[in-house]
């Protein structure tokens, strides 16, 4: 059986698709609320806001 090559970033075989694949796209935003430090010295403070339209 030859897999169909239609492009995209999905798995090569449909049976390799896991139902939780889309869950890996998120990230922990709690780290964004803390000051950034290198070797204990603060180097950068960010104020990020996410908006949706």
PDB file of C-alpha atoms in Angstrom:
ATOM      1  CA  UNK A   1       0.000   0.000   0.000  1.00  0.00           C
ATOM      2  CA  UNK A   2       1.459   3.368  -1.023  1.00  0.00           C
ATOM      3  CA  UNK A   3       0.493   6.447   1.029  1.00  0.00           C
ATOM      4  CA  UNK A   4      -1.123   9.277  -0.866  1.00  0.00           C
ATOM      5  CA  UNK A   5       1.188  12.270  -1.035  1.00  0.00           C
ATOM      6  CA  UNK A   6      -1.047  15.320  -0.861  1.00  0.00           C
ATOM      7  CA  UNK A   7       1.311  17.639   1.032  1.00  0.00           C
ATOM      8  CA  UNK A   8       0.657  19.231   4.390  1.00  0.00           C
ATOM      9  CA  UNK A   9       2.187  18.618   7.779  1.00  0.00           C
ATOM     10  CA  UNK A  10      -0.021  15.714   8.819  1.00  0.00           C
ATOM     11  CA  UNK A  11       1.107  12.137   9.381  1.00  0.00           C
ATOM     12  CA  UNK A  12       2.047  10.000   6.402  1.00  0.00           C
ATOM     13  CA  UNK A  13      -0.606   7.402   7.204  1.00  0.00           C
ATOM     14  CA  UNK A  14      -4.078   8.303   8.455  1.00  0.00           C
ATOM     15  CA  UNK A  15      -3.872   5.626  11.170  1.00  0.00           C
ATOM     16  CA  UNK A  16      -0.868   7.505  12.635  1.00  0.00           C
ATOM     17  CA  UNK A  17      -3.120  10.484  13.458  1.00  0.00           C
ATOM     18  CA  UNK A  18      -3.747  10.758  17.185  1.00  0.00           C
ATOM     19  CA  UNK A  19      -6.912  12.410  18.538  1.00  0.00           C
ATOM     20  CA  UNK A  20      -4.857  14.660  20.856  1.00  0.00           C
ATOM     21  CA  UNK A  21      -2.412  15.961  18.212  1.00  0.00           C
ATOM     22  CA  UNK A  22      -3.959  19.449  18.254  1.00  0.00           C
ATOM     23  CA  UNK A  23      -3.545  19.699  22.039  1.00  0.00           C
ATOM     24  CA  UNK A  24       0.236  20.056  21.670  1.00  0.00           C
ATOM     25  CA  UNK A  25      -0.099  23.500  20.088  1.00  0.00           C
ATOM     26  CA  UNK A  26      -0.710  25.326  23.374  1.00  0.00           C
ATOM     27  CA  UNK A  27       1.895  26.654  25.775  1.00  0.00           C
ATOM     28  CA  UNK A  28       2.066  27.619  29.427  1.00  0.00           C
ATOM     29  CA  UNK A  29       1.306  31.340  29.685  1.00  0.00           C
ATOM     30  CA  UNK A  30       2.073  31.514  33.429  1.00  0.00           C
ATOM     31  CA  UNK A  31       5.759  31.970  32.596  1.00  0.00           C
ATOM     32  CA  UNK A  32       4.933  35.110  30.603  1.00  0.00           C
ATOM     33  CA  UNK A  33       3.634  36.815  33.757  1.00  0.00           C
ATOM     34  CA  UNK A  34       6.978  36.469  35.563  1.00  0.00           C
ATOM     35  CA  UNK A  35      10.049  38.666  35.168  1.00  0.00           C
ATOM     36  CA  UNK A  36      12.686  37.161  32.893  1.00  0.00           C
ATOM     37  CA  UNK A  37      16.003  36.504  34.659  1.00  0.00           C
ATOM     38  CA  UNK A  38      19.420  35.214  33.644  1.00  0.00           C
ATOM     39  CA  UNK A  39      21.575  33.961  36.534  1.00  0.00           C
ATOM     40  CA  UNK A  40      19.282  35.669  39.021  1.00  0.00           C
ATOM     41  CA  UNK A  41      19.498  39.126  37.433  1.00  0.00           C
ATOM     42  CA  UNK A  42      16.359  40.585  35.843  1.00  0.00           C
ATOM     43  CA  UNK A  43      16.993  41.424  32.206  1.00  0.00           C
ATOM     44  CA  UNK A  44      13.604  41.937  30.612  1.00  0.00           C
ATOM     45  CA  UNK A  45      10.066  42.656  31.687  1.00  0.00           C
ATOM     46  CA  UNK A  46       7.285  42.058  29.167  1.00  0.00           C
ATOM     47  CA  UNK A  47       3.670  43.134  29.230  1.00  0.00           C
ATOM     48  CA  UNK A  48       1.896  40.948  26.668  1.00  0.00           C
ATOM     49  CA  UNK A  49      -1.807  40.982  25.904  1.00  0.00           C
ATOM     50  CA  UNK A  50      -3.751  38.683  23.622  1.00  0.00           C
ATOM     51  CA  UNK A  51      -6.810  39.999  21.838  1.00  0.00           C
ATOM     52  CA  UNK A  52      -9.193  38.335  19.440  1.00  0.00           C
ATOM     53  CA  UNK A  53     -11.493  39.940  16.929  1.00  0.00           C
TER      54      UNK A  53
END
